[in-house]
XYZ file of C-alpha atoms in Angstrom:
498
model
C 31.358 -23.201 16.350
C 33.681 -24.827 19.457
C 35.025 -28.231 17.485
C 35.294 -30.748 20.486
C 33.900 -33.961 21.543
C 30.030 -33.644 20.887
C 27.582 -36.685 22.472
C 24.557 -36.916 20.455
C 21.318 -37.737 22.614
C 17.931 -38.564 22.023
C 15.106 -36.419 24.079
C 12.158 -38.377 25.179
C 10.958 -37.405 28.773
C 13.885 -35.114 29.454
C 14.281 -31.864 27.199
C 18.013 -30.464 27.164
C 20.630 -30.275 29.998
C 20.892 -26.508 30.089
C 23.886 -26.540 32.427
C 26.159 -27.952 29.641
C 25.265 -25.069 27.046
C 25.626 -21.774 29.061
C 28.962 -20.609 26.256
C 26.431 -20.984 23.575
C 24.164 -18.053 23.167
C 25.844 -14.953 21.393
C 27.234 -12.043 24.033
C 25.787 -8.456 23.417
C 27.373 -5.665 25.170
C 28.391 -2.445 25.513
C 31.922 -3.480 24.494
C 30.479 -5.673 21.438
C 28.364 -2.357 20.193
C 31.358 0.299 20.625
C 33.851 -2.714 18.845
C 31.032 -2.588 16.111
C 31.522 1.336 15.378
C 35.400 1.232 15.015
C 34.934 -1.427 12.694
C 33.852 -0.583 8.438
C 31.229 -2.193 7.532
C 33.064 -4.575 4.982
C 34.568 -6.153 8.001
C 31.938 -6.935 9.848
C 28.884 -8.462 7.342
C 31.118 -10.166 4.036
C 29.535 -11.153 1.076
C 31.025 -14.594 0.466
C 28.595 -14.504 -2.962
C 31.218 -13.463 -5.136
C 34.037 -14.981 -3.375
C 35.575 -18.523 -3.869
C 33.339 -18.755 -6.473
C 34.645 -22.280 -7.512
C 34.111 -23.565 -3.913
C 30.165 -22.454 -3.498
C 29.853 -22.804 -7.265
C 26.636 -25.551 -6.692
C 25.147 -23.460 -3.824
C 22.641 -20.793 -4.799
C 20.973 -18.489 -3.744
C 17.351 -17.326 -3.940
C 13.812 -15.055 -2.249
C 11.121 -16.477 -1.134
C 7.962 -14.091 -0.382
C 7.459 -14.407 3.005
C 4.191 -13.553 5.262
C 5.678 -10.057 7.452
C 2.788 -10.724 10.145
C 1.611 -14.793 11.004
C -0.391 -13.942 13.620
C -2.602 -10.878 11.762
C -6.036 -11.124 12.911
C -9.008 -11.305 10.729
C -10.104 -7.734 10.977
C -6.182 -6.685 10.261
C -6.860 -8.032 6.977
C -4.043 -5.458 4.871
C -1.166 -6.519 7.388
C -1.602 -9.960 6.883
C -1.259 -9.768 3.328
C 1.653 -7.747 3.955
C 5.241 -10.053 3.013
C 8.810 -9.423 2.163
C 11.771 -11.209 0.536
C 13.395 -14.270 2.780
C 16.500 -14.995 1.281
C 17.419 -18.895 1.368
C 20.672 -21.065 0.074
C 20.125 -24.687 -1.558
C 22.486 -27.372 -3.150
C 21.996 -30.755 -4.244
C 25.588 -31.494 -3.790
C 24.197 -34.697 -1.831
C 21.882 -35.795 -4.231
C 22.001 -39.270 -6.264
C 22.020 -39.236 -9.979
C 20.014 -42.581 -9.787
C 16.700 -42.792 -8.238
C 17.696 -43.717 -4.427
C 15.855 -43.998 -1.068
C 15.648 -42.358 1.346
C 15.400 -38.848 0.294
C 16.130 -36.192 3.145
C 15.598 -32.468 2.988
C 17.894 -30.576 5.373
C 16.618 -27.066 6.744
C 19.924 -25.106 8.170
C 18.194 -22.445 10.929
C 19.639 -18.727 10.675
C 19.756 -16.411 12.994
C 21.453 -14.645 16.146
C 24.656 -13.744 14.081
C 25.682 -12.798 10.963
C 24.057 -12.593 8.057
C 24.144 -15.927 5.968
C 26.140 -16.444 2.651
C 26.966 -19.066 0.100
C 29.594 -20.594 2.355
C 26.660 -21.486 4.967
C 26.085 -24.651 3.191
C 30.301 -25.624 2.991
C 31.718 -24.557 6.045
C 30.359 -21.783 8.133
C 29.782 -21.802 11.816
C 26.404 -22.218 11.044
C 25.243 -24.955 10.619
C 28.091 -27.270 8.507
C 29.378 -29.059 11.694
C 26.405 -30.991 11.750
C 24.087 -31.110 8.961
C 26.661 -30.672 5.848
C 28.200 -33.358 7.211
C 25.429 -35.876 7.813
C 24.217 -35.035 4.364
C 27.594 -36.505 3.372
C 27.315 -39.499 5.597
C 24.034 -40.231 4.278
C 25.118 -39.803 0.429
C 28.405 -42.070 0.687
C 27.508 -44.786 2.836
C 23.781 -45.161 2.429
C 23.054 -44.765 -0.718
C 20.091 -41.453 0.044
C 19.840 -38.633 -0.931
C 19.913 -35.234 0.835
C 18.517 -31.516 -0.527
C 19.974 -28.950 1.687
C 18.895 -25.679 2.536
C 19.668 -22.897 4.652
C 17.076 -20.616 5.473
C 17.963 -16.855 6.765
C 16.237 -15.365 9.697
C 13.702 -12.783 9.295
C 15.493 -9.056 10.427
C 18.852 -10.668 9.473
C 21.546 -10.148 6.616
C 19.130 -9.528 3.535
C 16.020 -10.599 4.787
C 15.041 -7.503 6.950
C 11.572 -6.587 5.959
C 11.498 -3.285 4.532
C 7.945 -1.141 6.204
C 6.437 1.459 4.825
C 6.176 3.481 8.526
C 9.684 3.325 9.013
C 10.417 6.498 11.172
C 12.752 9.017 9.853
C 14.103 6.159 7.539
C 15.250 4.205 10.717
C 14.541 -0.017 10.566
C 15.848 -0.001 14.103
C 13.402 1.590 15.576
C 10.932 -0.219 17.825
C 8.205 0.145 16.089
C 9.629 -1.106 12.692
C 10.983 -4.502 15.122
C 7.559 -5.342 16.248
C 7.531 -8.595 14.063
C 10.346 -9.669 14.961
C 10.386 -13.209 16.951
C 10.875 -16.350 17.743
C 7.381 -16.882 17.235
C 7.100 -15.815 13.883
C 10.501 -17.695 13.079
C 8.747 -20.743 13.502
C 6.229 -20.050 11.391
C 8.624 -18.644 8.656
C 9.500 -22.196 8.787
C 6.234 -23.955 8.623
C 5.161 -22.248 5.625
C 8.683 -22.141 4.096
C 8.763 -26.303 4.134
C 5.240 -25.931 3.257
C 5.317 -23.983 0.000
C 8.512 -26.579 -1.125
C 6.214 -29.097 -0.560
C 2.867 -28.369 -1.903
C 1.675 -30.291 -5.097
C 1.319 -27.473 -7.475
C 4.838 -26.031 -7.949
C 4.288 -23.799 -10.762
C 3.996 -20.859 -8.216
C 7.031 -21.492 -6.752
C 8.408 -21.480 -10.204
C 7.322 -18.502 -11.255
C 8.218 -16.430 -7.936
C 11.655 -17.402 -7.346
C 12.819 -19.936 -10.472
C 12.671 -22.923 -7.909
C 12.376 -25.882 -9.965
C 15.578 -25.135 -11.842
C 17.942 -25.863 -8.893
C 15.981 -29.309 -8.496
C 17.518 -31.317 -11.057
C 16.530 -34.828 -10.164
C 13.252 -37.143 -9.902
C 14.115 -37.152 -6.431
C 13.555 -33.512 -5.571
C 10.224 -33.283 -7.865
C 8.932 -36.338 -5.577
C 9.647 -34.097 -2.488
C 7.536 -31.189 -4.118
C 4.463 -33.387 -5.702
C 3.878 -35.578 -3.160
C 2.318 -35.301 0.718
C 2.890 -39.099 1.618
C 4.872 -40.931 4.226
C 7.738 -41.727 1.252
C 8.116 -38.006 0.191
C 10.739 -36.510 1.528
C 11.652 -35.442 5.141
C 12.286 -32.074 6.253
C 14.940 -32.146 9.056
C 16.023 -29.056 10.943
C 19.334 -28.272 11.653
C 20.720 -24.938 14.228
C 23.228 -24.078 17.432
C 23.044 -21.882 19.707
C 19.612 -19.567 19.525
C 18.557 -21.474 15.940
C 18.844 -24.730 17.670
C 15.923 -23.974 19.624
C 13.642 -22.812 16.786
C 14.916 -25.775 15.146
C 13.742 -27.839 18.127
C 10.494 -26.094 18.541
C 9.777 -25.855 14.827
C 9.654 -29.771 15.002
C 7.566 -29.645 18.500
C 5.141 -27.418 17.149
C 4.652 -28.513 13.591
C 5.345 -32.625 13.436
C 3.193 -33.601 10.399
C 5.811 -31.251 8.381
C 9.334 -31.663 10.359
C 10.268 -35.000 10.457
C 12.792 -34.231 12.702
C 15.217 -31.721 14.644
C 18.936 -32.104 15.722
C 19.425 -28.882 17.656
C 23.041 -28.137 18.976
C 23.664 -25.990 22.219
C 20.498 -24.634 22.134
C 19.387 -23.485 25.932
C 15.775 -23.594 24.940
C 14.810 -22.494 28.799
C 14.677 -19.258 29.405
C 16.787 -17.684 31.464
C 17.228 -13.847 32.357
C 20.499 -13.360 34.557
C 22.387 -15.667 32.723
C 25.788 -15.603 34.633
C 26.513 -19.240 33.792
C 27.761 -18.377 30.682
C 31.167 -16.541 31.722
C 31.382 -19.638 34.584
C 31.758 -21.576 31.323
C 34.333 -18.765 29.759
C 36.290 -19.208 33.362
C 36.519 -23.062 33.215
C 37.803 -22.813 29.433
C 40.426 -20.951 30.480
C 41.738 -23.759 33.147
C 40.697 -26.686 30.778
C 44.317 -28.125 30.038
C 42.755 -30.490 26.785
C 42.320 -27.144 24.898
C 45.403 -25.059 26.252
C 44.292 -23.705 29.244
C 45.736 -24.109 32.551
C 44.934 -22.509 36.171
C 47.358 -20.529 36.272
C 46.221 -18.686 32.938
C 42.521 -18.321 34.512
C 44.133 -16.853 37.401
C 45.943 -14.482 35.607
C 42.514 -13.459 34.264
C 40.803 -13.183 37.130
C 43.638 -11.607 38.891
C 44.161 -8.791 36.721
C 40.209 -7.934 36.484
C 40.575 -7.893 40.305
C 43.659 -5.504 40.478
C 41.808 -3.204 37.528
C 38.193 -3.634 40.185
C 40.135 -2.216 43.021
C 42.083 0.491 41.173
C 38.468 2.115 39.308
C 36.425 1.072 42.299
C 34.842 4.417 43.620
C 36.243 3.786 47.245
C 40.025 3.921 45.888
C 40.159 5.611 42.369
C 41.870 8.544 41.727
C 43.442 10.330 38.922
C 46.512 8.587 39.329
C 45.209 5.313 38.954
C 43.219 5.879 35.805
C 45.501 7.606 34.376
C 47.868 4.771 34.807
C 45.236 2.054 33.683
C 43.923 4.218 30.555
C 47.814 4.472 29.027
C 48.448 0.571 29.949
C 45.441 -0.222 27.949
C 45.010 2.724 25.273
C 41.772 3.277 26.306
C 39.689 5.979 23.734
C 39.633 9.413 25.936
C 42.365 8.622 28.049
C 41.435 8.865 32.034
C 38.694 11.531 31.438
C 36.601 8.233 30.234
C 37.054 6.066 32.992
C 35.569 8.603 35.724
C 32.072 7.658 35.100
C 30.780 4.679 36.479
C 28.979 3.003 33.802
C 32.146 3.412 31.476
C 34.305 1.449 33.854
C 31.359 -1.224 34.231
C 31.609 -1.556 30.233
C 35.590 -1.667 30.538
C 36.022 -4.211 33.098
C 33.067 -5.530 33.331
C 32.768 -7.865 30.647
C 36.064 -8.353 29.941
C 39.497 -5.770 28.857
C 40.782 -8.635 26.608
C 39.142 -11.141 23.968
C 38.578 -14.857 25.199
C 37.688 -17.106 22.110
C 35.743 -19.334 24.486
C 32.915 -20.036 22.026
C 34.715 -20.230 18.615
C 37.768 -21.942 20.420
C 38.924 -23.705 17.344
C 42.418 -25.351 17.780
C 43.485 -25.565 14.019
C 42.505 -21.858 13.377
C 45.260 -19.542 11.765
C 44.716 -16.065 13.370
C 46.746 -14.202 16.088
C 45.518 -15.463 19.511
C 42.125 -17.567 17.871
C 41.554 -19.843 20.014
C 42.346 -20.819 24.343
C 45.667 -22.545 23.987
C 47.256 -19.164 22.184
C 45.895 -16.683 24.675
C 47.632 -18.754 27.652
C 50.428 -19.034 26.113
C 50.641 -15.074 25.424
C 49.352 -14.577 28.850
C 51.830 -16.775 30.113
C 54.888 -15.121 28.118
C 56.062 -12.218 30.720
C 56.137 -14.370 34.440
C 57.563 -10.997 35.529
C 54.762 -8.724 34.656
C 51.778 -8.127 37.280
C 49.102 -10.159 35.618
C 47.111 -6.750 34.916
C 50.153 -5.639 33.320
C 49.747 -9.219 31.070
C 46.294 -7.965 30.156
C 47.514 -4.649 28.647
C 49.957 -6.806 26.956
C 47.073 -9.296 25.096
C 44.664 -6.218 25.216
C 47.101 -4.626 22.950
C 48.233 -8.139 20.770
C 44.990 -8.001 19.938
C 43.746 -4.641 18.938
C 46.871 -3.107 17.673
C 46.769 0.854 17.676
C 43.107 0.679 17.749
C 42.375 2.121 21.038
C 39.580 0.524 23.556
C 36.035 2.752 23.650
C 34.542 2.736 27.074
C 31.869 5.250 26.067
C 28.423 3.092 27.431
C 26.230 6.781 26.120
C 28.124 6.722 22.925
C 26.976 2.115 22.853
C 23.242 3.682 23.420
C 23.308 6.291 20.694
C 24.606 3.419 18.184
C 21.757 1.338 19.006
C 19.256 3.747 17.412
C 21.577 4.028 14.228
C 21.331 2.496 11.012
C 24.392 0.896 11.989
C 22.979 -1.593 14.488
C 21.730 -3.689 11.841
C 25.587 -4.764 10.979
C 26.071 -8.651 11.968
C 22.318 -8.297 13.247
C 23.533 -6.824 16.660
C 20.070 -4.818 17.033
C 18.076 -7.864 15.884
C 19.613 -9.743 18.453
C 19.530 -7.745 21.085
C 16.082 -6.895 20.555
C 14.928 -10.546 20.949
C 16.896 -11.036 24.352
C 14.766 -8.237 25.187
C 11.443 -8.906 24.213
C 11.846 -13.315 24.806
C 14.667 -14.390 26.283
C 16.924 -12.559 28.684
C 20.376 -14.607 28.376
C 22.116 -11.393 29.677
C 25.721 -13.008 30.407
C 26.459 -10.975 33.529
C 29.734 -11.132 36.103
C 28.072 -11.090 39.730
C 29.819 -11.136 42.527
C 30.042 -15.130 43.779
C 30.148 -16.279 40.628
C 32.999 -17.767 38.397
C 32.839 -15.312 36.020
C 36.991 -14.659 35.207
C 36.129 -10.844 34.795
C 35.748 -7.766 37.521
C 32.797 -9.501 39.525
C 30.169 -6.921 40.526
C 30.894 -5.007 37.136
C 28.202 -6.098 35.178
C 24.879 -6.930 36.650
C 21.507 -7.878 35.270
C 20.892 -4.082 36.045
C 22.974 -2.936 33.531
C 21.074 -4.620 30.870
C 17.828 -4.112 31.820
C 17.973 -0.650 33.328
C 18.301 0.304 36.524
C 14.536 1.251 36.787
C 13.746 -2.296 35.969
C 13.021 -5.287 39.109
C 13.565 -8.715 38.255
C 10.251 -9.446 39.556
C 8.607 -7.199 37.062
C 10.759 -8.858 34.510
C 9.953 -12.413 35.104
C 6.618 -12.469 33.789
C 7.936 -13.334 29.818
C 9.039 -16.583 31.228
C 5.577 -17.622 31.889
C 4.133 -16.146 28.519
C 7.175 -18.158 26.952
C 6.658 -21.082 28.992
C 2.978 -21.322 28.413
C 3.335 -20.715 24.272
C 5.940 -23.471 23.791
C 3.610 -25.772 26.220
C 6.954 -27.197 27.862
C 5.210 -29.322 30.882
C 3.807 -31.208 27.986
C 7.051 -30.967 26.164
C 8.666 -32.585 29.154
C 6.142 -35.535 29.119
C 6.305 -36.483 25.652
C 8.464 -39.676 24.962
C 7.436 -39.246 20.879
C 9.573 -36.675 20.037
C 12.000 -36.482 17.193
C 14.569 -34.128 18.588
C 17.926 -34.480 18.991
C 20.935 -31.874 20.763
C 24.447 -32.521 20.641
C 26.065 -31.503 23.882
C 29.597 -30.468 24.112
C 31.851 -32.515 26.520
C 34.696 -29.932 27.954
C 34.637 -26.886 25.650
């Protein structure tokens, strides 16, 4: 989560300025798959359950049966009983002693990254920015009370249904993804706040030991009672959860009270170049380190490495050259097929912490104003020869895989499940688009013309065949009436800057 200057603004006839909230969706690439299978596991999906135990000591964690298939029909009668384990995190940290009012339940929205832990509810990128610290607005200077919960997305961390038909023991395949969506997000929601909230709790005690963690008079009100003093549910998410947040309020109002929703482009969007134009001006913005000579140094360098690999001018020389400067896996043999060099350059040969830019952070080059100032160390060097030089800061001895078959192959592994980069990727696919390309005209600060919407999709794939989930997404979330609807509870917090 960026920490800047966030403007908090209430949505009435206007839904969400998507121009300010391109550097919010998660990037999948070839380069983010490849960087996945050099990495162990460990490092990539930590268990923070058994770590700091003192700090998360009041947050726990729990399974709640959950419905695998919303949308079953009648004469599908087996798969709609069908359900698996959704894992969710509560604490009543924010919770009066004394009987107080209001009372406030607030629902933390997974999904898109990482698997959730104990630390979502302290201070993870998830959702902490916001909601943990309301909750602790609300508590100290208002006197209310606040339950807060975290809910993990379906096909994320541990709450990846688990089907019978999996093929050759595979949960990645397509097949075993086919209930996997926004849609049924939504409703994971409805009948999550639902189940909290019915009168008779005695099945949620038996199923997951619920009414343990609800120590208060407060929390058994929320749970007994359906009336206009019980408690209300408000939804909490960034990026990709900040729109299910949003539309879990628009489509489900008698049980959301109401939504704050952070960065979230809820329209659709397939060639989503935008988002590096946002990477590009981060790198010039001088209140968070950046400067313009550092962005040209950026886009300089991807130019030099464009011309050198382009097919018009490269030659063995020339890749040999570039593959030693940047310790690329394979050496020069790698870079002579196309599609490698459009994963090399394409998207980027060093690391720009555009969307966790986080100017107290600890780490070697974390955040904008320590990559300028690295790229800025050597006014000598050529600025491609200052890439090599962060390229290399940053990875160490690892060396940089260019190997776009080798990104496929990993995609129908076990192994895509890790930091649910499959899950993802399968929902840009089947909903949303958001492919964060590098055309040529744009402001993208990488090799322009390196990675197109093509690459994503397929080369066999038009955008005009492609278009038509816009309409089926348009139509389902019923966004002409969305945009004429002044009654709406939902908020979004729009970064100013980066």
């Amino acid at each position: 989560m960026i920490k800047g200057l966030y403007v908090l603004t209430f949505f009435g006839v206007a839904l969400f300025n998507i121009n300010a909230v391109h550097s919010s969706i998660r990037p999948i690439t070839s380069r983010t798959i490849l960087d996945c299978l050099q990495q162990d596991e460990g490092e990539l999906d930590v268990d923070m359950n058994n770590i700091e135990a003192d700090k998360y000591e009041d947050v726990q964690q729990h399974f709640f049966q959950q419905h695998l298939d919303h949308f079953a029909s009648s004469s599908d009668a087996n798969r709609g009983q069908d359900i698996f384990e959704q894992r969710f995190f509560y604490t009543d940290r924010y919770v009066q002693e004394a009987e107080s009012s209001p009372v406030y339940s607030f629902l933390c929205v997974g999904g898109e990254g990482p698997s959730m832990d104990k630390s979502v509810l302290v201070d993870s990128a998830h959702c902490s920015g916001d909601m943990v610290e309301l909750a602790k607005k609300l508590y100290n200077e208002e006197n209310a009370s606040v339950h807060m919960f975290a809910l993990e997305h379906r096909y994320y961390g541990e709450s990846y249904p688990h089907l019978p038909n999996e093929i050759h023991g595979s949960a990645v395949a397509n097949r075993n993804l086919q209930y996997l969506s926004s849609r049924q997000a939504i409703r994971d929601i409805s009948l999550f706040v639902s189940s909290i909230s019915v009168e008779n709790h005695d099945l949620l005690r038996d199923s997951f030991h619920f009414l343990p963690l609800l120590r208060n008079q407060h929390a058994a009100k929320g749970i007994n009672e359906n009336s206009e003093e019980s408690v209300k549910w408000v939804t909490f998410g960034g990026s990709y959860p900040g729109m299910v947040a949003a539309w879990s309020r628009l489509l489900h109002p008698s049980l959301i009270h109401a939504s704050v929703s952070n960065s979230a482009p809820v329209q659709a969007q397939l060639d989503f170049e935008g988002y590096n134009d946002v990477v590009a001006s981060d790198l010039s913005y001088e209140a968070i380190g950046g400067s313009k000579e550092c962005r040209s140094i950026v886009e300089d360098g991807h130019a030099m490495l464009g011309e050198a690999l382009s097919s018009s001018s490269s030659n063995e020389q020339y890749r040999e050259s570039i593959s030693d400067m940047f310790n690329v896996c394979g050496g020069a043999k790698s870079l002579e097929k196309k599609k490698n060099v459009d994963t090399f350059i394409g998207t980027g040969v060093i690391y720009i912490p555009s969307q966790s830019n986080d100017p107290s952070c600890k780490g070697k080059l974390c955040n904008i104003e320590d990559l300028c100032s690295a790229l800025l160390e050597e006014p000598t060097q050529s600025p491609m020869e200052r890439l090599a030089y962060v390229s290399k800061l940053q990875r160490g001895d690892q060396c940089v895989s260019t190997d776009w078959e080798l990104s496929m192959m990993a995609l129908k592994s076990p192994i895509a499940r890790i930091g649910g980069l499959r899950s993802w990727l399968w929902q840009t696919c089947n909903e949303f688009g958001f492919y964060q390309t590098c055309n040529v005209g744009s402001q993208c600060p990488y090799a322009r013309g390196y990675h197109t919407v093509d690459q994503d999709l397929g080369e066999e794939k038009s955008l005009r065949e492609l278009q038509k989930f816009y309409i089926v997404y348009r139509n389902f979330f019923d966004l002409d009436y969305l945009s004429n609807n002044s009654l709406l509870r939902i908020f979004q917090t729009t970064r100013l800057g980066s």
